[in-house]
Amino acid sequence: MNPIKIILAILIFLGVSTIAKSCTPKVEDGTPEAPLTEFQFSTETEKMSIKVDTLYSDLQNPWGMTWLGDGKMLITERKGEILIFDKDEFTGQRVQGLPAVYAKGQAGLLDITAHPDYAQNGWIYIAYAKPVPGGGATTIARFKLNGNTATSFEDLIVTTPAWNGGTHYGSRIVFDNQNFLFFTNGERGSQNNAQNLSNSHGKVHRIHDDGRIPTDNPFVNTENAIPSIWTFGNRNPQGMIFDQVNNRLWSVEHGPRGGDELNLIEKGKNYGWPVITYGINYNGTPITDLTEKEGMEQPVKYWVPSIATCGMTLVTSDNYPAWKGNILVAALAGTHIARVEMDGTRATGEEKLLQGIGRVRQVSQSPDGYIYAITEGTGLLIKLLPATGM
């Protein structure tokens, strides 16, 4: 579908006005010539006016994005590509020298993030489904970038057991204030994996930035337990963010039919899947009759019906004063961004932003304090700008 038509449909749906537009033919390989397709519109939200700037419209199945601190931004495509942007424009380049990925269903090249000390060490981290005997394995790896070529590539941790299928691979990567790396891993659609400490699936994990296992991980001395496990009982956590000011780790978990969750992730805790849930099976049958149980955590917020939560970010920027402290959650089935108002660790309100924009896979705040989002279906990279003072 023509991206201009997509945006026009959005404008009609939202009842907002066009600010600027331009479109450019593409060369045979699909790479847009400069200037890129751009489209802007403004819209009113409950607490502020924003402009939405479409920076790119040819994404296929994007998953993650990160910034390198020199104006460059990287976006992953699940099929195994990393697109290189510079100052909000696609350079036409993709990272070369990456390994093959197990690209099946929801598996493939997933999240990406730069090390907090990237300016000093140059490390870039990815989560990807590694092809292994027996299927695929969520894997955390790192590499350096020389021009547009990946160098010094190394796998840091490969989850087990291998899985022949493309369901529930996670995966997000975040660093905390001590540069510990946390990553999520889905339970592969096999519910009981999440409660089994002897496999990696349905868990949040914690490792050092070089792949070593921290000695203070909660199950490091538990017989037969995977030592990288930080929490368990997690169905398919596709979003995660670390609150640096309050030292809090947050995750959103993609539920079944209903039962998406926003969770405060804390050391060693059991988040209940599939013993407790607010969702049901996709065919309408019950999973369990329990929504709570002693020793299992309750979500801070849950969604029924499901919005299909994915990526997330915490608004810390002064660019959005009315949203500061809110958590933004990407909604795939909801085709919007959920703005969740927070009071400490309590969710107190919610607003649906940009309804109909597409299957929002990730929403992120850039180092200079602007909010970006990537979508499937409509294939957009968008930037949200405060309308006042622009």
mmCIF file of C-alpha atoms in Angstrom:
data_model
loop_
_atom_site.group_PDB
_atom_site.id
_atom_site.type_symbol
_atom_site.label_atom_id
_atom_site.label_comp_id
_atom_site.label_asym_id
_atom_site.label_seq_id
_atom_site.Cartn_x
_atom_site.Cartn_y
_atom_site.Cartn_z
ATOM 1 C CA MET A 1 0.000 0.000 0.000
ATOM 2 C CA ASN A 2 1.279 3.456 -0.890
ATOM 3 C CA PRO A 3 2.653 5.118 2.268
ATOM 4 C CA ILE A 4 1.007 8.430 1.388
ATOM 5 C CA LYS A 5 -2.362 6.655 1.278
ATOM 6 C CA ILE A 6 -1.610 5.076 4.649
ATOM 7 C CA ILE A 7 -0.940 8.434 6.248
ATOM 8 C CA LEU A 8 -3.942 10.018 4.566
ATOM 9 C CA ALA A 9 -6.109 7.233 5.973
ATOM 10 C CA ILE A 10 -4.649 7.932 9.400
ATOM 11 C CA LEU A 11 -5.329 11.643 9.028
ATOM 12 C CA ILE A 12 -8.922 10.962 8.081
ATOM 13 C CA PHE A 13 -9.291 8.594 11.031
ATOM 14 C CA LEU A 14 -7.792 11.054 13.483
ATOM 15 C CA GLY A 15 -9.360 14.150 12.004
ATOM 16 C CA VAL A 16 -6.066 16.041 11.944
ATOM 17 C CA SER A 17 -4.365 18.277 9.401
ATOM 18 C CA THR A 18 -1.368 17.763 7.130
ATOM 19 C CA ILE A 19 1.682 19.880 7.843
ATOM 20 C CA ALA A 20 4.099 18.805 5.115
ATOM 21 C CA LYS A 21 4.556 16.050 2.582
ATOM 22 C CA SER A 22 6.858 14.999 -0.219
ATOM 23 C CA CYS A 23 7.321 11.780 -2.119
ATOM 24 C CA THR A 24 10.169 10.432 -4.176
ATOM 25 C CA PRO A 25 10.465 7.523 -6.614
ATOM 26 C CA LYS A 26 12.576 4.540 -5.608
ATOM 27 C CA VAL A 27 15.405 2.857 -7.446
ATOM 28 C CA GLU A 28 15.111 -0.782 -8.515
ATOM 29 C CA ASP A 29 16.538 -2.296 -5.312
ATOM 30 C CA GLY A 30 13.875 -0.558 -3.228
ATOM 31 C CA THR A 31 16.213 1.988 -1.648
ATOM 32 C CA PRO A 32 14.639 5.455 -1.650
ATOM 33 C CA GLU A 33 16.539 8.286 -3.261
ATOM 34 C CA ALA A 34 17.036 11.522 -1.330
ATOM 35 C CA PRO A 35 14.920 13.245 -0.244
ATOM 36 C CA LEU A 36 13.060 10.451 1.524
ATOM 37 C CA THR A 37 9.312 10.174 1.716
ATOM 38 C CA GLU A 38 8.221 12.483 4.524
ATOM 39 C CA PHE A 39 4.819 13.103 5.930
ATOM 40 C CA GLN A 40 3.750 15.067 8.975
ATOM 41 C CA PHE A 41 0.498 15.606 10.787
ATOM 42 C CA SER A 42 -0.499 17.118 14.103
ATOM 43 C CA THR A 43 -2.948 15.731 16.619
ATOM 44 C CA GLU A 44 -4.322 16.537 20.034
ATOM 45 C CA THR A 45 -3.826 14.073 22.880
ATOM 46 C CA GLU A 46 -5.378 14.363 26.318
ATOM 47 C CA LYS A 47 -2.472 16.321 27.747
ATOM 48 C CA MET A 48 -0.505 17.840 24.876
ATOM 49 C CA SER A 49 -0.437 18.518 21.154
ATOM 50 C CA ILE A 50 2.060 16.537 19.109
ATOM 51 C CA LYS A 51 3.374 16.441 15.565
ATOM 52 C CA VAL A 52 4.009 13.054 13.999
ATOM 53 C CA ASP A 53 6.836 13.024 11.484
ATOM 54 C CA THR A 54 7.103 9.987 9.211
ATOM 55 C CA LEU A 55 10.815 9.422 8.618
ATOM 56 C CA TYR A 56 10.636 6.170 6.658
ATOM 57 C CA SER A 57 7.847 3.988 5.288
ATOM 58 C CA ASP A 58 9.419 0.813 3.879
ATOM 59 C CA LEU A 59 9.979 -1.301 6.979
ATOM 60 C CA GLN A 60 8.772 -4.904 6.825
ATOM 61 C CA ASN A 61 8.965 -6.623 10.224
ATOM 62 C CA PRO A 62 11.025 -4.261 12.369
ATOM 63 C CA TRP A 63 11.757 -5.216 15.960
ATOM 64 C CA GLY A 64 14.249 -2.975 17.751
ATOM 65 C CA MET A 65 16.115 0.309 17.453
ATOM 66 C CA THR A 66 19.092 1.937 19.116
ATOM 67 C CA TRP A 67 21.217 5.063 18.796
ATOM 68 C CA LEU A 68 25.003 5.179 18.648
ATOM 69 C CA GLY A 69 25.539 8.708 19.923
ATOM 70 C CA ASP A 70 26.951 10.111 16.671
ATOM 71 C CA GLY A 71 23.622 10.759 14.956
ATOM 72 C CA LYS A 72 23.369 7.161 13.782
ATOM 73 C CA MET A 73 20.412 4.928 14.537
ATOM 74 C CA LEU A 74 20.094 1.193 13.850
ATOM 75 C CA ILE A 75 16.814 -0.657 13.249
ATOM 76 C CA THR A 76 16.543 -4.442 13.137
ATOM 77 C CA GLU A 77 14.394 -6.377 10.690
ATOM 78 C CA ARG A 78 13.340 -9.829 11.859
ATOM 79 C CA LYS A 79 14.564 -11.506 8.666
ATOM 80 C CA GLY A 80 18.140 -10.713 9.723
ATOM 81 C CA GLU A 81 18.924 -7.174 8.577
ATOM 82 C CA ILE A 82 20.042 -4.047 10.432
ATOM 83 C CA LEU A 83 19.228 -0.770 8.667
ATOM 84 C CA ILE A 84 21.496 2.230 9.223
ATOM 85 C CA PHE A 85 19.987 5.704 9.659
ATOM 86 C CA ASP A 86 21.858 8.978 10.060
ATOM 87 C CA LYS A 87 20.183 12.099 11.421
ATOM 88 C CA ASP A 88 16.741 10.528 10.938
ATOM 89 C CA GLU A 89 17.362 9.553 7.300
ATOM 90 C CA PHE A 90 17.930 6.072 5.908
ATOM 91 C CA THR A 91 21.440 5.898 4.484
ATOM 92 C CA GLY A 92 20.574 3.066 2.105
ATOM 93 C CA GLN A 93 23.061 0.881 3.975
ATOM 94 C CA ARG A 94 22.576 -2.279 5.986
ATOM 95 C CA VAL A 95 25.047 -3.817 8.402
ATOM 96 C CA GLN A 96 27.189 -6.423 6.662
ATOM 97 C CA GLY A 97 28.810 -9.498 8.205
ATOM 98 C CA LEU A 98 25.956 -10.617 10.460
ATOM 99 C CA PRO A 99 25.327 -14.324 11.080
ATOM 100 C CA ALA A 100 22.359 -16.217 9.693
ATOM 101 C CA VAL A 101 19.263 -16.199 11.874
ATOM 102 C CA TYR A 102 16.556 -18.777 12.505
ATOM 103 C CA ALA A 103 13.822 -16.802 10.771
ATOM 104 C CA LYS A 104 10.609 -18.680 11.425
ATOM 105 C CA GLY A 105 7.352 -17.166 12.656
ATOM 106 C CA GLN A 106 8.186 -14.824 15.528
ATOM 107 C CA ALA A 107 11.838 -15.903 15.563
ATOM 108 C CA GLY A 108 14.644 -14.053 13.829
ATOM 109 C CA LEU A 109 16.720 -10.960 14.514
ATOM 110 C CA LEU A 110 15.006 -9.233 17.417
ATOM 111 C CA ASP A 111 16.228 -6.485 19.745
ATOM 112 C CA ILE A 112 19.304 -4.260 19.535
ATOM 113 C CA THR A 113 20.925 -1.859 21.979
ATOM 114 C CA ALA A 114 24.204 -0.025 22.347
ATOM 115 C CA HIS A 115 26.276 -0.523 25.497
ATOM 116 C CA PRO A 116 25.839 2.365 27.978
ATOM 117 C CA ASP A 117 29.572 3.022 27.498
ATOM 118 C CA TYR A 118 29.405 2.664 23.714
ATOM 119 C CA ALA A 119 31.497 5.808 23.172
ATOM 120 C CA GLN A 120 34.351 4.116 25.029
ATOM 121 C CA ASN A 121 33.987 0.432 24.072
ATOM 122 C CA GLY A 122 31.985 0.382 20.803
ATOM 123 C CA TRP A 123 29.891 -2.678 21.719
ATOM 124 C CA ILE A 124 26.440 -3.200 20.162
ATOM 125 C CA TYR A 125 24.213 -5.992 21.508
ATOM 126 C CA ILE A 126 21.548 -7.991 19.700
ATOM 127 C CA ALA A 127 19.025 -10.662 20.597
ATOM 128 C CA TYR A 128 18.501 -13.147 17.799
ATOM 129 C CA ALA A 129 17.229 -16.654 17.162
ATOM 130 C CA LYS A 130 20.362 -18.649 16.418
ATOM 131 C CA PRO A 131 20.055 -21.680 14.116
ATOM 132 C CA VAL A 132 21.146 -24.682 16.205
ATOM 133 C CA PRO A 133 20.614 -28.438 15.930
ATOM 134 C CA GLY A 134 16.977 -29.034 16.743
ATOM 135 C CA GLY A 135 15.704 -25.586 15.737
ATOM 136 C CA GLY A 136 16.387 -22.111 17.105
ATOM 137 C CA ALA A 137 17.675 -20.575 20.317
ATOM 138 C CA THR A 138 17.256 -17.028 21.641
ATOM 139 C CA THR A 139 20.837 -15.776 21.781
ATOM 140 C CA ILE A 140 22.473 -12.609 23.074
ATOM 141 C CA ALA A 141 25.489 -11.510 21.041
ATOM 142 C CA ARG A 142 27.630 -8.425 20.636
ATOM 143 C CA PHE A 143 29.691 -6.859 17.877
ATOM 144 C CA LYS A 144 31.424 -3.651 16.864
ATOM 145 C CA LEU A 145 30.685 -1.581 13.790
ATOM 146 C CA ASN A 146 33.423 -0.615 11.350
ATOM 147 C CA GLY A 147 31.736 1.540 8.746
ATOM 148 C CA ASN A 148 28.767 -0.648 7.867
ATOM 149 C CA THR A 149 30.463 -3.967 8.705
ATOM 150 C CA ALA A 150 30.033 -5.974 11.913
ATOM 151 C CA THR A 151 33.355 -6.981 13.460
ATOM 152 C CA SER A 152 34.427 -8.843 16.625
ATOM 153 C CA PHE A 153 31.091 -10.686 16.644
ATOM 154 C CA GLU A 154 30.590 -13.046 19.580
ATOM 155 C CA ASP A 155 27.699 -14.968 21.094
ATOM 156 C CA LEU A 156 27.490 -14.295 24.836
ATOM 157 C CA ILE A 157 24.736 -16.697 25.891
ATOM 158 C CA VAL A 158 22.641 -19.241 23.989
ATOM 159 C CA THR A 159 19.377 -20.263 25.664
ATOM 160 C CA THR A 160 18.385 -23.908 26.007
ATOM 161 C CA PRO A 161 16.856 -26.191 24.986
ATOM 162 C CA ALA A 162 16.706 -25.603 21.233
ATOM 163 C CA TRP A 163 13.172 -25.231 19.909
ATOM 164 C CA ASN A 164 11.747 -26.302 16.562
ATOM 165 C CA GLY A 165 9.149 -23.616 15.991
ATOM 166 C CA GLY A 166 8.678 -19.892 15.702
ATOM 167 C CA THR A 167 6.590 -19.032 18.762
ATOM 168 C CA HIS A 168 7.444 -16.769 21.718
ATOM 169 C CA TYR A 169 11.161 -16.024 21.428
ATOM 170 C CA GLY A 170 10.988 -12.740 23.378
ATOM 171 C CA SER A 171 13.180 -10.719 23.314
ATOM 172 C CA ARG A 172 14.356 -7.367 24.694
ATOM 173 C CA ILE A 173 17.701 -6.234 26.080
ATOM 174 C CA VAL A 174 18.306 -3.497 28.684
ATOM 175 C CA PHE A 175 21.187 -2.460 30.909
ATOM 176 C CA ASP A 176 20.880 -1.296 34.514
ATOM 177 C CA ASN A 177 22.934 1.317 36.356
ATOM 178 C CA GLN A 178 25.717 -1.209 37.067
ATOM 179 C CA ASN A 179 25.851 -2.332 33.416
ATOM 180 C CA PHE A 180 24.269 -5.709 34.116
ATOM 181 C CA LEU A 181 22.440 -6.902 31.014
ATOM 182 C CA PHE A 182 18.857 -8.163 31.321
ATOM 183 C CA PHE A 183 17.082 -9.973 28.509
ATOM 184 C CA THR A 184 13.687 -11.608 28.087
ATOM 185 C CA ASN A 185 12.887 -14.987 26.593
ATOM 186 C CA GLY A 186 9.402 -16.303 25.799
ATOM 187 C CA GLU A 187 8.172 -19.781 26.759
ATOM 188 C CA ARG A 188 7.927 -20.976 23.140
ATOM 189 C CA GLY A 189 4.176 -21.519 23.428
ATOM 190 C CA SER A 190 4.811 -24.465 25.753
ATOM 191 C CA GLN A 191 3.209 -23.157 28.943
ATOM 192 C CA ASN A 192 4.963 -25.306 31.523
ATOM 193 C CA ASN A 193 8.411 -24.122 30.415
ATOM 194 C CA ALA A 194 7.804 -20.893 32.324
ATOM 195 C CA GLN A 195 7.707 -22.647 35.733
ATOM 196 C CA ASN A 196 10.633 -24.982 34.991
ATOM 197 C CA LEU A 197 13.960 -23.584 36.230
ATOM 198 C CA SER A 198 15.921 -26.199 34.264
ATOM 199 C CA ASN A 199 15.223 -24.481 30.941
ATOM 200 C CA SER A 200 15.734 -20.905 29.769
ATOM 201 C CA HIS A 201 12.254 -20.259 28.391
ATOM 202 C CA GLY A 202 9.552 -18.061 29.919
ATOM 203 C CA LYS A 203 12.088 -16.102 31.935
ATOM 204 C CA VAL A 204 13.916 -12.804 32.402
ATOM 205 C CA HIS A 205 17.689 -13.346 32.531
ATOM 206 C CA ARG A 206 20.634 -11.354 33.913
ATOM 207 C CA ILE A 207 24.258 -11.555 32.793
ATOM 208 C CA HIS A 208 27.386 -9.418 32.824
ATOM 209 C CA ASP A 209 28.024 -7.374 29.695
ATOM 210 C CA ASP A 210 30.604 -9.955 28.574
ATOM 211 C CA GLY A 211 28.269 -12.927 29.091
ATOM 212 C CA ARG A 212 29.518 -14.073 32.490
ATOM 213 C CA ILE A 213 26.918 -15.182 35.040
ATOM 214 C CA PRO A 214 26.679 -12.860 38.093
ATOM 215 C CA THR A 215 27.367 -14.736 41.303
ATOM 216 C CA ASP A 216 24.424 -13.061 43.049
ATOM 217 C CA ASN A 217 21.785 -14.233 40.567
ATOM 218 C CA PRO A 218 18.900 -15.787 42.534
ATOM 219 C CA PHE A 219 19.185 -19.373 41.256
ATOM 220 C CA VAL A 220 22.898 -19.627 40.656
ATOM 221 C CA ASN A 221 23.225 -22.218 43.456
ATOM 222 C CA THR A 222 19.936 -24.024 42.779
ATOM 223 C CA GLU A 223 20.464 -27.567 41.526
ATOM 224 C CA ASN A 224 19.699 -27.986 37.798
ATOM 225 C CA ALA A 225 18.556 -24.356 37.448
ATOM 226 C CA ILE A 226 19.733 -22.187 34.554
ATOM 227 C CA PRO A 227 22.061 -19.780 36.404
ATOM 228 C CA SER A 228 21.217 -16.700 34.303
ATOM 229 C CA ILE A 229 17.543 -16.707 35.418
ATOM 230 C CA TRP A 230 16.420 -13.526 37.201
ATOM 231 C CA THR A 231 12.633 -14.152 37.204
ATOM 232 C CA PHE A 232 10.354 -16.926 35.958
ATOM 233 C CA GLY A 233 6.695 -17.535 35.168
ATOM 234 C CA ASN A 234 6.840 -15.036 32.281
ATOM 235 C CA ARG A 235 4.824 -15.967 29.174
ATOM 236 C CA ASN A 236 6.256 -13.875 26.346
ATOM 237 C CA PRO A 237 7.753 -10.611 27.595
ATOM 238 C CA GLN A 238 8.402 -8.565 24.454
ATOM 239 C CA GLY A 239 9.016 -5.213 26.156
ATOM 240 C CA MET A 240 11.423 -4.118 28.883
ATOM 241 C CA ILE A 241 12.795 -0.821 30.203
ATOM 242 C CA PHE A 242 15.050 0.153 33.096
ATOM 243 C CA ASP A 243 14.177 3.220 35.186
ATOM 244 C CA GLN A 244 17.625 4.629 35.993
ATOM 245 C CA VAL A 245 16.409 7.199 38.531
ATOM 246 C CA ASN A 246 14.374 4.780 40.656
ATOM 247 C CA ASN A 247 16.416 1.649 39.919
ATOM 248 C CA ARG A 248 13.365 -0.263 38.656
ATOM 249 C CA LEU A 249 13.077 -2.856 35.908
ATOM 250 C CA TRP A 250 9.767 -2.948 34.042
ATOM 251 C CA SER A 251 8.435 -5.431 31.513
ATOM 252 C CA VAL A 252 5.295 -5.912 29.462
ATOM 253 C CA GLU A 253 4.216 -9.454 28.811
ATOM 254 C CA HIS A 254 2.250 -10.518 25.783
ATOM 255 C CA GLY A 255 -0.688 -12.496 27.162
ATOM 256 C CA PRO A 256 -2.936 -15.070 25.465
ATOM 257 C CA ARG A 257 -6.505 -13.987 24.666
ATOM 258 C CA GLY A 258 -6.586 -11.198 27.210
ATOM 259 C CA GLY A 259 -4.168 -10.935 30.085
ATOM 260 C CA ASP A 260 -1.369 -8.748 28.727
ATOM 261 C CA GLU A 261 0.621 -7.556 31.740
ATOM 262 C CA LEU A 262 2.757 -4.660 32.928
ATOM 263 C CA ASN A 263 5.117 -6.060 35.558
ATOM 264 C CA LEU A 264 7.691 -4.653 37.949
ATOM 265 C CA ILE A 265 10.491 -7.194 37.566
ATOM 266 C CA GLU A 266 12.231 -8.085 40.825
ATOM 267 C CA LYS A 267 14.920 -10.598 41.687
ATOM 268 C CA GLY A 268 13.873 -14.235 41.955
ATOM 269 C CA LYS A 269 10.134 -13.664 41.739
ATOM 270 C CA ASN A 270 7.552 -15.877 40.055
ATOM 271 C CA TYR A 271 5.128 -14.032 37.748
ATOM 272 C CA GLY A 272 2.691 -16.910 37.641
ATOM 273 C CA TRP A 273 2.289 -18.063 34.044
ATOM 274 C CA PRO A 274 0.467 -20.390 33.400
ATOM 275 C CA VAL A 275 -0.735 -21.068 36.970
ATOM 276 C CA ILE A 276 -2.386 -17.653 37.226
ATOM 277 C CA THR A 277 -3.521 -15.393 34.413
ATOM 278 C CA TYR A 278 -6.255 -12.939 33.466
ATOM 279 C CA GLY A 279 -6.389 -14.428 29.962
ATOM 280 C CA ILE A 280 -7.912 -17.484 28.298
ATOM 281 C CA ASN A 281 -6.824 -19.733 25.436
ATOM 282 C CA TYR A 282 -7.192 -18.385 21.908
ATOM 283 C CA ASN A 283 -9.987 -20.913 21.295
ATOM 284 C CA GLY A 284 -11.944 -19.515 24.235
ATOM 285 C CA THR A 285 -11.278 -22.329 26.690
ATOM 286 C CA PRO A 286 -9.923 -21.535 30.172
ATOM 287 C CA ILE A 287 -6.226 -21.836 30.984
ATOM 288 C CA THR A 288 -6.763 -21.805 34.746
ATOM 289 C CA ASP A 289 -9.443 -20.675 37.179
ATOM 290 C CA LEU A 290 -6.848 -18.736 39.196
ATOM 291 C CA THR A 291 -5.920 -15.084 38.809
ATOM 292 C CA GLU A 292 -3.824 -14.939 41.975
ATOM 293 C CA LYS A 293 -1.896 -17.311 44.192
ATOM 294 C CA GLU A 294 0.412 -16.957 47.168
ATOM 295 C CA GLY A 295 4.034 -16.714 46.097
ATOM 296 C CA MET A 296 3.159 -15.389 42.636
ATOM 297 C CA GLU A 297 3.259 -11.751 41.595
ATOM 298 C CA GLN A 298 0.290 -9.708 40.486
ATOM 299 C CA PRO A 299 0.730 -7.442 37.463
ATOM 300 C CA VAL A 300 0.848 -3.706 38.066
ATOM 301 C CA LYS A 301 -1.641 -3.443 35.201
ATOM 302 C CA TYR A 302 -3.303 -5.933 32.874
ATOM 303 C CA TRP A 303 -5.305 -5.619 29.656
ATOM 304 C CA VAL A 304 -8.539 -7.467 28.886
ATOM 305 C CA PRO A 305 -9.101 -7.627 25.978
ATOM 306 C CA SER A 306 -5.493 -7.944 24.919
ATOM 307 C CA ILE A 307 -3.816 -5.104 23.030
ATOM 308 C CA ALA A 308 -0.852 -7.402 22.208
ATOM 309 C CA THR A 309 1.837 -5.523 24.116
ATOM 310 C CA CYS A 310 5.301 -5.349 22.628
ATOM 311 C CA GLY A 311 8.086 -2.773 23.137
ATOM 312 C CA MET A 312 8.013 -0.025 25.733
ATOM 313 C CA THR A 313 9.788 3.095 26.955
ATOM 314 C CA LEU A 314 9.743 5.378 29.992
ATOM 315 C CA VAL A 315 9.303 9.072 29.261
ATOM 316 C CA THR A 316 12.056 10.969 31.102
ATOM 317 C CA SER A 317 12.486 13.820 28.619
ATOM 318 C CA ASP A 318 11.586 17.448 29.264
ATOM 319 C CA ASN A 319 10.385 17.550 25.640
ATOM 320 C CA TYR A 320 7.102 15.997 26.832
ATOM 321 C CA PRO A 321 6.436 17.608 30.219
ATOM 322 C CA ALA A 322 2.844 16.369 30.416
ATOM 323 C CA TRP A 323 3.972 12.784 29.800
ATOM 324 C CA LYS A 324 7.041 12.737 32.027
ATOM 325 C CA GLY A 325 7.120 9.597 34.160
ATOM 326 C CA ASN A 326 4.594 7.828 31.908
ATOM 327 C CA ILE A 327 5.283 4.436 30.357
ATOM 328 C CA LEU A 328 4.577 4.123 26.633
ATOM 329 C CA VAL A 329 3.663 0.635 25.446
ATOM 330 C CA ALA A 330 3.588 -0.546 21.830
ATOM 331 C CA ALA A 331 0.342 -2.318 20.918
ATOM 332 C CA LEU A 332 0.382 -4.754 18.007
ATOM 333 C CA ALA A 333 -3.270 -5.850 17.849
ATOM 334 C CA GLY A 334 -4.364 -2.483 19.204
ATOM 335 C CA THR A 335 -2.419 -0.647 16.479
ATOM 336 C CA HIS A 336 -1.652 2.203 18.861
ATOM 337 C CA ILE A 337 0.708 3.361 21.598
ATOM 338 C CA ALA A 338 -0.689 3.020 25.115
ATOM 339 C CA ARG A 339 0.328 5.899 27.389
ATOM 340 C CA VAL A 340 0.181 4.543 30.931
ATOM 341 C CA GLU A 341 0.209 7.138 33.707
ATOM 342 C CA MET A 342 2.218 6.084 36.744
ATOM 343 C CA ASP A 343 2.313 7.110 40.392
ATOM 344 C CA GLY A 344 5.429 5.376 41.664
ATOM 345 C CA THR A 345 4.751 1.706 40.996
ATOM 346 C CA ARG A 346 0.985 2.153 40.508
ATOM 347 C CA ALA A 347 -0.684 2.558 37.126
ATOM 348 C CA THR A 348 -3.298 5.306 37.488
ATOM 349 C CA GLY A 349 -4.557 5.993 33.963
ATOM 350 C CA GLU A 350 -4.239 5.184 30.283
ATOM 351 C CA GLU A 351 -4.639 6.884 26.922
ATOM 352 C CA LYS A 352 -4.513 5.346 23.444
ATOM 353 C CA LEU A 353 -2.246 7.373 21.161
ATOM 354 C CA LEU A 354 -2.264 7.298 17.335
ATOM 355 C CA GLN A 355 -4.947 4.640 16.969
ATOM 356 C CA GLY A 356 -4.704 2.933 13.588
ATOM 357 C CA ILE A 357 -1.029 3.833 12.972
ATOM 358 C CA GLY A 358 -0.131 0.153 12.420
ATOM 359 C CA ARG A 359 1.104 -2.777 14.484
ATOM 360 C CA VAL A 360 3.469 -0.887 16.782
ATOM 361 C CA ARG A 361 6.457 -3.110 17.478
ATOM 362 C CA GLN A 362 8.641 -0.770 19.517
ATOM 363 C CA VAL A 363 8.520 2.706 21.007
ATOM 364 C CA SER A 364 11.778 4.262 22.232
ATOM 365 C CA GLN A 365 13.148 7.513 23.607
ATOM 366 C CA SER A 366 16.296 8.732 21.852
ATOM 367 C CA PRO A 367 19.361 10.054 23.700
ATOM 368 C CA ASP A 368 18.289 13.604 22.833
ATOM 369 C CA GLY A 369 14.866 13.007 24.363
ATOM 370 C CA TYR A 370 12.529 12.398 21.415
ATOM 371 C CA ILE A 371 10.092 9.531 21.045
ATOM 372 C CA TYR A 372 10.265 7.219 18.041
ATOM 373 C CA ALA A 373 8.144 4.224 17.060
ATOM 374 C CA ILE A 374 8.312 1.509 14.412
ATOM 375 C CA THR A 375 5.334 -0.344 12.937
ATOM 376 C CA GLU A 376 4.552 -3.517 11.029
ATOM 377 C CA GLY A 377 1.995 -3.619 8.265
ATOM 378 C CA THR A 378 2.261 0.092 7.597
ATOM 379 C CA GLY A 379 6.078 -0.180 7.786
ATOM 380 C CA LEU A 380 6.676 3.194 9.428
ATOM 381 C CA LEU A 381 9.430 4.844 11.399
ATOM 382 C CA ILE A 382 7.814 7.841 13.092
ATOM 383 C CA LYS A 383 9.043 10.572 15.398
ATOM 384 C CA LEU A 384 6.772 12.323 17.886
ATOM 385 C CA LEU A 385 7.438 16.018 18.380
ATOM 386 C CA PRO A 386 5.816 18.416 20.837
ATOM 387 C CA ALA A 387 3.675 20.769 18.760
ATOM 388 C CA THR A 388 4.289 23.819 20.925
ATOM 389 C CA GLY A 389 7.463 25.765 20.309
ATOM 390 C CA MET A 390 8.327 23.863 17.126
#
